[in-house]
Amino acid sequence: MSAALDDTERDESIRMIRDSAAAVAPPGGDLKRVRDLRFKDPGFDRETLRRMGEMGWIGLRAPEGRGGAGLGMGEACALAEALGGGLAPEPLIPCALSAGLLAATGGAGPLDAALAGEMVVLTAWQERADTLDVPGTADAPRRFVPMAAGADLFLVPVREGGKLALYAQPATGAGVAVERTQDGGNVGTLRPSLGGAEKVAGDAEAALAAALDEAALATSAYLLGVMERAFGMTVDYLKTRQQFGRVIGTFQALQHRAADLSMQIALTRASVEAAAASLDGGATGDARRAVVSRAKARAAEASMAVTRGCVQLSGGIGYTDDYDVGLYLRKAMVLANQYGSAALHRRRFMALVPESDE
């Protein structure tokens, strides 16, 4: 479907996606829901995730023939950006990764329930910190599974006969070790137990590599929404806070710092949108991986710089937990390294696009 859209239809599709996101993350709305869910299990609202499934968000990228919407990365990134602005804690990106993986590999088992948001299906692929490699070691712990406390089912890739098979392991009785994250969410460590798991795909390697790249790009867009909203709140503060009888936004030093942050946001937007357009234009192989890495490296570094800068520009109140800007910094701290840190993606980009002597 996505490839058939012309520019006008694509713009309208993206606008509609942004409008629909307001149901979960209203622009400029308060963050009471986010605060109420922090540091509690499962760390998100299952009913809200189910609504996301009903609106087609979990299957946004899945083919129409497999029950998805068949839309492009432009739409997926627009949605992720809007949800980032509202700090939606629901694991939409990890759930979309799993649904897309099932759809691409023909793993019919839990696909319908995953697309509908009725079952929280998370892919447990990572065996060590800061990597996009998937060794598929059968008995190795799978680490850093986002929002694992709320999972119903884990997809576990396992190397078999030179191929990467995919198993569905129920969360019940799985013995997941859960740790809290800075933003009030959680990550889990799963020890695979294939005795009670169902094999849902015989070769998921290519599909998983593509899904991880899309998740990294969607996370970049989420971080773009995080930094843009934090900056907007900070600009509002600079326009109203007075010191020495003047609005502090008129101080030249603060204006210069704000301008630097604004530039970081603009550069991130350009990188994310260019990457989404490249994927929707059919980029494959090294070209696809390179644009994703460029966007994720930019978003990871810029989100930390912008949210830290916003806390500093907000003065003493910015360092209190009650002040909402700090929530955006905490979210950036968690997501900056998810699906690869800035350092990892810079290394991958340079390996894929080496500097030319010409």
Short mmCIF file of C-alpha atoms in Angstrom, two decimals:
data_model
loop_
_atom_site.label_atom_id
_atom_site.label_comp_id
_atom_site.label_asym_id
_atom_site.label_seq_id
_atom_site.Cartn_x
_atom_site.Cartn_y
_atom_site.Cartn_z
CA MET A 1 0.00 0.00 0.00
CA SER A 2 2.68 2.48 1.02
CA ALA A 3 4.59 2.29 -2.24
CA ALA A 4 1.48 3.24 -4.18
CA LEU A 5 0.92 6.51 -2.35
CA ASP A 6 1.83 9.76 -4.10
CA ASP A 7 3.25 12.70 -2.17
CA THR A 8 -0.15 14.28 -1.45
CA GLU A 9 -1.63 11.00 -0.21
CA ARG A 10 1.47 10.32 1.88
CA ASP A 11 1.25 13.75 3.55
CA GLU A 12 -2.42 13.15 4.32
CA SER A 13 -1.68 9.67 5.66
CA ILE A 14 1.02 11.06 7.98
CA ARG A 15 -1.28 13.88 9.13
CA MET A 16 -3.99 11.36 10.01
CA ILE A 17 -1.48 9.24 11.92
CA ARG A 18 -0.37 12.27 13.94
CA ASP A 19 -3.99 13.18 14.68
CA SER A 20 -4.80 9.65 15.83
CA ALA A 21 -1.83 9.71 18.22
CA ALA A 22 -3.55 12.47 20.17
CA ALA A 23 -5.87 9.81 21.61
CA VAL A 24 -2.92 8.50 23.66
CA ALA A 25 -0.49 11.41 23.74
CA PRO A 26 -2.43 14.68 23.49
CA PRO A 27 -0.18 17.54 22.34
CA GLY A 28 0.65 19.71 25.32
CA GLY A 29 -1.32 17.45 27.64
CA ASP A 30 -0.27 16.74 31.20
CA LEU A 31 1.83 13.74 32.12
CA LYS A 32 -0.23 12.45 35.04
CA ARG A 33 -0.87 9.08 33.35
CA VAL A 34 2.85 8.62 32.75
CA ARG A 35 3.68 9.46 36.35
CA ASP A 36 1.01 7.11 37.68
CA LEU A 37 2.53 4.16 35.75
CA ARG A 38 6.16 4.76 36.72
CA PHE A 39 8.02 2.22 38.86
CA LYS A 40 5.07 -0.17 38.90
CA ASP A 41 4.55 -3.46 37.10
CA PRO A 42 4.06 -3.84 34.23
CA GLY A 43 5.00 -0.17 33.68
CA PHE A 44 2.35 0.50 31.05
CA ASP A 45 -1.41 0.27 30.59
CA ARG A 46 -2.50 -2.93 28.83
CA GLU A 47 -5.82 -1.40 27.84
CA THR A 48 -4.03 1.48 26.12
CA LEU A 49 -1.83 -1.00 24.26
CA ARG A 50 -4.95 -2.87 23.18
CA ARG A 51 -6.38 0.39 21.84
CA MET A 52 -3.16 0.87 19.90
CA GLY A 53 -3.77 -2.52 18.35
CA GLU A 54 -7.37 -1.63 17.51
CA MET A 55 -6.16 1.52 15.74
CA GLY A 56 -3.77 -0.57 13.67
CA TRP A 57 -0.59 0.86 15.17
CA ILE A 58 1.03 -2.44 16.12
CA GLY A 59 0.56 -3.72 12.57
CA LEU A 60 1.29 -0.41 10.87
CA ARG A 61 4.22 -1.90 8.93
CA ALA A 62 2.88 -5.45 8.56
CA PRO A 63 1.53 -6.38 5.09
CA GLU A 64 -2.19 -6.03 4.52
CA GLY A 65 -2.34 -9.68 3.48
CA ARG A 66 -1.13 -10.65 6.97
CA GLY A 67 -3.58 -8.42 8.84
CA GLY A 68 -1.48 -5.25 9.01
CA ALA A 69 -1.94 -1.78 7.53
CA GLY A 70 0.95 -2.03 5.05
CA LEU A 71 2.02 1.58 5.59
CA GLY A 72 5.51 3.01 5.34
CA MET A 73 8.26 4.08 7.69
CA GLY A 74 7.18 7.69 7.15
CA GLU A 75 3.92 6.92 8.91
CA ALA A 76 5.61 4.74 11.54
CA CYS A 77 8.09 7.50 12.39
CA ALA A 78 5.37 10.15 12.54
CA LEU A 79 3.48 7.99 15.03
CA ALA A 80 6.57 7.27 17.12
CA GLU A 81 7.45 10.97 17.22
CA ALA A 82 3.99 11.90 18.47
CA LEU A 83 4.10 9.22 21.15
CA GLY A 84 7.56 10.39 22.18
CA GLY A 85 6.21 13.87 22.73
CA GLY A 86 3.70 12.41 25.18
CA LEU A 87 6.16 9.91 26.71
CA ALA A 88 3.75 7.03 26.07
CA PRO A 89 5.21 4.12 28.09
CA GLU A 90 3.47 1.36 26.15
CA PRO A 91 5.98 -0.90 24.31
CA LEU A 92 4.57 -0.17 20.87
CA ILE A 93 7.92 -0.37 19.04
CA PRO A 94 8.94 -3.74 20.59
CA CYS A 95 5.45 -5.13 19.99
CA ALA A 96 5.47 -3.90 16.39
CA LEU A 97 8.88 -5.53 15.92
CA SER A 98 7.45 -8.88 17.06
CA ALA A 99 4.29 -8.57 14.96
CA GLY A 100 6.32 -7.64 11.89
CA LEU A 101 8.64 -10.56 12.48
CA LEU A 102 5.76 -13.02 12.74
CA ALA A 103 4.13 -11.55 9.63
CA ALA A 104 7.35 -11.69 7.60
CA THR A 105 8.24 -15.26 8.55
CA GLY A 106 4.77 -16.75 8.28
CA GLY A 107 4.65 -17.50 11.99
CA ALA A 108 0.87 -17.56 12.21
CA GLY A 109 0.56 -18.72 15.84
CA PRO A 110 0.15 -15.57 17.93
CA LEU A 111 0.12 -13.06 15.04
CA ASP A 112 -3.54 -12.06 15.21
CA ALA A 113 -3.47 -11.60 18.98
CA ALA A 114 -0.21 -9.63 18.73
CA LEU A 115 -1.61 -7.29 16.06
CA ALA A 116 -4.75 -6.68 18.12
CA GLY A 117 -2.77 -5.85 21.25
CA GLU A 118 -4.55 -8.66 23.07
CA MET A 119 -1.24 -10.41 23.68
CA VAL A 120 2.02 -8.64 24.54
CA VAL A 121 4.60 -10.41 22.38
CA LEU A 122 8.23 -9.32 22.86
CA THR A 123 11.29 -10.53 20.98
CA ALA A 124 14.12 -11.68 23.25
CA TRP A 125 17.11 -11.54 20.91
CA GLN A 126 19.90 -9.66 22.68
CA GLU A 127 22.64 -11.67 24.41
CA ARG A 128 25.01 -8.84 25.36
CA ALA A 129 24.96 -5.08 25.76
CA ASP A 130 25.00 -2.67 22.82
CA THR A 131 24.78 -4.94 19.81
CA LEU A 132 22.55 -5.64 16.83
CA ASP A 133 24.09 -9.10 16.33
CA VAL A 134 21.85 -12.10 16.98
CA PRO A 135 23.99 -15.16 17.80
CA GLY A 136 20.93 -17.27 18.68
CA THR A 137 22.73 -19.31 21.35
CA ALA A 138 20.13 -21.79 22.56
CA ASP A 139 20.84 -21.58 26.29
CA ALA A 140 22.19 -18.02 26.54
CA PRO A 141 20.21 -15.51 28.63
CA ARG A 142 18.37 -12.94 26.52
CA ARG A 143 18.96 -9.52 28.04
CA PHE A 144 17.46 -6.02 27.98
CA VAL A 145 13.97 -7.09 26.86
CA PRO A 146 11.92 -3.85 27.04
CA MET A 147 8.91 -3.88 29.39
CA ALA A 148 9.39 -7.60 30.00
CA ALA A 149 7.27 -7.41 33.17
CA GLY A 150 4.17 -7.15 30.99
CA ALA A 151 4.97 -9.84 28.42
CA ASP A 152 2.59 -12.69 27.63
CA LEU A 153 4.90 -14.38 25.13
CA PHE A 154 8.54 -14.13 24.09
CA LEU A 155 9.88 -14.78 20.62
CA VAL A 156 13.31 -16.40 21.00
CA PRO A 157 15.64 -16.71 17.98
CA VAL A 158 17.81 -19.86 18.13
CA ARG A 159 20.58 -20.93 15.75
CA GLU A 160 19.79 -24.33 14.25
CA GLY A 161 21.67 -25.88 11.36
CA GLY A 162 23.05 -22.57 10.16
CA LYS A 163 19.63 -20.89 10.20
CA LEU A 164 17.96 -18.70 12.81
CA ALA A 165 14.80 -20.44 13.94
CA LEU A 166 12.16 -18.61 15.95
CA TYR A 167 10.49 -20.07 19.04
CA ALA A 168 7.49 -18.75 20.96
CA GLN A 169 8.01 -19.19 24.71
CA PRO A 170 5.14 -18.36 27.11
CA ALA A 171 6.00 -15.80 29.76
CA THR A 172 4.19 -17.79 32.44
CA GLY A 173 6.79 -19.73 34.37
CA ALA A 174 9.62 -18.30 32.29
CA GLY A 175 11.49 -16.93 35.29
CA VAL A 176 12.19 -13.47 33.92
CA ALA A 177 14.48 -11.28 36.04
CA VAL A 178 13.16 -7.72 35.87
CA GLU A 179 15.13 -4.54 36.57
CA ARG A 180 13.85 -0.96 36.81
CA THR A 181 14.98 1.66 34.34
CA GLN A 182 15.54 5.39 34.86
CA ASP A 183 12.22 6.35 33.27
CA GLY A 184 10.17 4.12 35.59
CA GLY A 185 9.85 1.25 33.12
CA ASN A 186 11.69 -2.05 33.17
CA VAL A 187 13.87 -4.44 31.22
CA GLY A 188 14.06 -8.19 31.67
CA THR A 189 16.51 -11.03 31.35
CA LEU A 190 14.98 -14.23 30.00
CA ARG A 191 16.54 -17.67 30.26
CA PRO A 192 15.23 -19.64 27.28
CA SER A 193 13.37 -22.86 28.01
CA LEU A 194 12.65 -24.40 24.64
CA GLY A 195 11.07 -27.51 26.10
CA GLY A 196 7.79 -25.67 26.52
CA ALA A 197 8.22 -23.42 23.47
CA GLU A 198 6.66 -23.70 20.02
CA LYS A 199 8.73 -23.30 16.87
CA VAL A 200 7.00 -20.68 14.73
CA ALA A 201 9.58 -20.07 11.98
CA GLY A 202 12.47 -22.02 10.52
CA ASP A 203 14.54 -19.11 9.21
CA ALA A 204 13.95 -15.65 10.64
CA GLU A 205 17.42 -14.16 10.17
CA ALA A 206 16.73 -11.71 7.33
CA ALA A 207 13.35 -10.72 8.76
CA LEU A 208 14.82 -10.06 12.21
CA ALA A 209 17.69 -7.95 10.82
CA ALA A 210 15.19 -5.82 8.89
CA ALA A 211 12.87 -5.56 11.90
CA LEU A 212 15.70 -4.44 14.20
CA ASP A 213 16.66 -1.69 11.77
CA GLU A 214 13.07 -0.47 11.61
CA ALA A 215 12.82 -0.55 15.40
CA ALA A 216 16.04 1.49 15.64
CA LEU A 217 14.65 4.09 13.23
CA ALA A 218 11.27 4.23 15.01
CA THR A 219 13.14 4.71 18.31
CA SER A 220 15.04 7.59 16.70
CA ALA A 221 11.70 9.18 15.81
CA TYR A 222 10.41 8.64 19.35
CA LEU A 223 13.53 10.40 20.67
CA LEU A 224 12.87 13.25 18.22
CA GLY A 225 9.44 13.69 19.80
CA VAL A 226 11.02 13.56 23.27
CA MET A 227 13.53 16.32 22.59
CA GLU A 228 11.10 18.51 20.64
CA ARG A 229 8.49 18.48 23.41
CA ALA A 230 11.10 19.06 26.12
CA PHE A 231 12.45 22.00 24.15
CA GLY A 232 8.98 23.45 23.63
CA MET A 233 8.32 23.32 27.37
CA THR A 234 11.65 24.99 28.03
CA VAL A 235 11.02 27.79 25.55
CA ASP A 236 7.69 28.46 27.26
CA TYR A 237 9.53 28.66 30.58
CA LEU A 238 12.12 31.08 29.17
CA LYS A 239 9.31 33.31 27.91
CA THR A 240 7.61 33.59 31.30
CA ARG A 241 10.29 33.28 34.02
CA GLN A 242 11.58 36.63 35.21
CA GLN A 243 14.85 37.48 36.92
CA PHE A 244 16.33 40.88 37.74
CA GLY A 245 13.14 42.41 36.41
CA ARG A 246 13.49 40.85 32.96
CA VAL A 247 12.12 37.79 31.20
CA ILE A 248 15.09 35.41 31.16
CA GLY A 249 14.44 34.51 27.53
CA THR A 250 15.78 37.95 26.60
CA PHE A 251 19.24 37.10 28.02
CA GLN A 252 21.58 36.63 25.10
CA ALA A 253 23.54 33.76 26.66
CA LEU A 254 20.34 31.75 27.12
CA GLN A 255 19.21 32.59 23.59
CA HIS A 256 22.47 31.21 22.21
CA ARG A 257 22.09 27.98 24.17
CA ALA A 258 18.48 27.61 23.05
CA ALA A 259 19.52 28.17 19.43
CA ASP A 260 22.08 25.38 19.71
CA LEU A 261 19.43 22.99 21.01
CA SER A 262 17.04 24.00 18.25
CA MET A 263 19.70 23.18 15.67
CA GLN A 264 20.21 19.72 17.17
CA ILE A 265 16.49 19.04 16.84
CA ALA A 266 16.39 20.26 13.23
CA LEU A 267 19.35 18.08 12.25
CA THR A 268 17.77 15.05 13.92
CA ARG A 269 14.47 15.62 12.11
CA ALA A 270 16.25 15.87 8.76
CA SER A 271 18.15 12.65 9.44
CA VAL A 272 15.11 10.68 10.62
CA GLU A 273 12.87 11.84 7.78
CA ALA A 274 15.58 11.16 5.19
CA ALA A 275 16.05 7.64 6.54
CA ALA A 276 12.31 6.94 6.51
CA ALA A 277 12.04 8.22 2.93
CA SER A 278 14.99 6.04 1.93
CA LEU A 279 13.42 2.90 3.38
CA ASP A 280 10.07 3.71 1.81
CA GLY A 281 11.87 4.29 -1.49
CA GLY A 282 13.12 0.71 -1.43
CA ALA A 283 16.64 1.03 -0.03
CA THR A 284 18.22 -2.35 0.71
CA GLY A 285 21.44 -3.81 2.03
CA ASP A 286 24.23 -1.49 3.10
CA ALA A 287 22.37 1.64 1.94
CA ARG A 288 19.41 0.79 4.17
CA ARG A 289 21.57 0.01 7.19
CA ALA A 290 23.67 3.15 6.72
CA VAL A 291 20.76 5.60 6.75
CA VAL A 292 19.26 3.90 9.81
CA SER A 293 22.58 4.11 11.66
CA ARG A 294 23.03 7.76 10.72
CA ALA A 295 19.60 8.60 12.12
CA LYS A 296 19.98 6.56 15.32
CA ALA A 297 23.44 7.93 16.10
CA ARG A 298 22.17 11.47 15.60
CA ALA A 299 18.99 10.94 17.64
CA ALA A 300 20.76 9.20 20.52
CA GLU A 301 23.36 11.95 20.96
CA ALA A 302 21.03 14.87 20.27
CA SER A 303 18.30 13.64 22.61
CA MET A 304 20.74 13.51 25.51
CA ALA A 305 22.22 16.92 24.67
CA VAL A 306 18.82 18.57 24.22
CA THR A 307 17.10 17.12 27.29
CA ARG A 308 20.10 17.85 29.50
CA GLY A 309 20.23 21.36 28.11
CA CYS A 310 16.53 21.82 28.81
CA VAL A 311 16.99 20.76 32.42
CA GLN A 312 19.86 23.24 32.80
CA LEU A 313 17.95 26.09 31.15
CA SER A 314 15.07 25.48 33.55
CA GLY A 315 17.28 26.36 36.53
CA GLY A 316 16.98 24.71 39.92
CA ILE A 317 13.42 23.50 39.36
CA GLY A 318 14.62 21.51 36.36
CA TYR A 319 16.49 19.14 38.65
CA THR A 320 13.42 18.21 40.70
CA ASP A 321 11.42 15.09 39.94
CA ASP A 322 8.20 17.08 40.07
CA TYR A 323 9.19 19.13 37.03
CA ASP A 324 8.09 17.45 33.82
CA VAL A 325 11.17 18.28 31.74
CA GLY A 326 13.13 15.79 33.86
CA LEU A 327 10.84 12.99 32.68
CA TYR A 328 12.03 13.61 29.13
CA LEU A 329 15.67 13.40 30.16
CA ARG A 330 14.98 10.09 31.93
CA LYS A 331 13.29 8.70 28.82
CA ALA A 332 16.20 9.77 26.62
CA MET A 333 18.63 8.07 29.00
CA VAL A 334 16.81 4.77 28.51
CA LEU A 335 16.10 4.90 24.78
CA ALA A 336 19.38 6.40 23.58
CA ASN A 337 21.01 2.95 23.79
CA GLN A 338 18.02 0.83 22.82
CA TYR A 339 18.58 -0.91 19.46
CA GLY A 340 22.15 0.34 19.45
CA SER A 341 23.97 3.26 21.03
CA ALA A 342 25.30 6.27 19.16
CA ALA A 343 28.79 4.75 19.28
CA LEU A 344 27.62 1.44 17.80
CA HIS A 345 25.72 3.12 14.98
CA ARG A 346 28.61 5.45 14.19
CA ARG A 347 30.89 2.42 13.85
CA ARG A 348 28.38 0.65 11.64
CA PHE A 349 27.88 3.71 9.47
CA MET A 350 31.61 4.16 8.96
CA ALA A 351 32.01 0.48 8.06
CA LEU A 352 29.20 0.76 5.53
CA VAL A 353 30.15 4.19 4.12
CA PRO A 354 33.92 4.53 4.51
CA GLU A 355 35.50 7.92 3.96
CA SER A 356 36.70 8.52 0.43
CA ASP A 357 40.16 9.87 -0.40
CA GLU A 358 38.71 11.75 -3.36
#
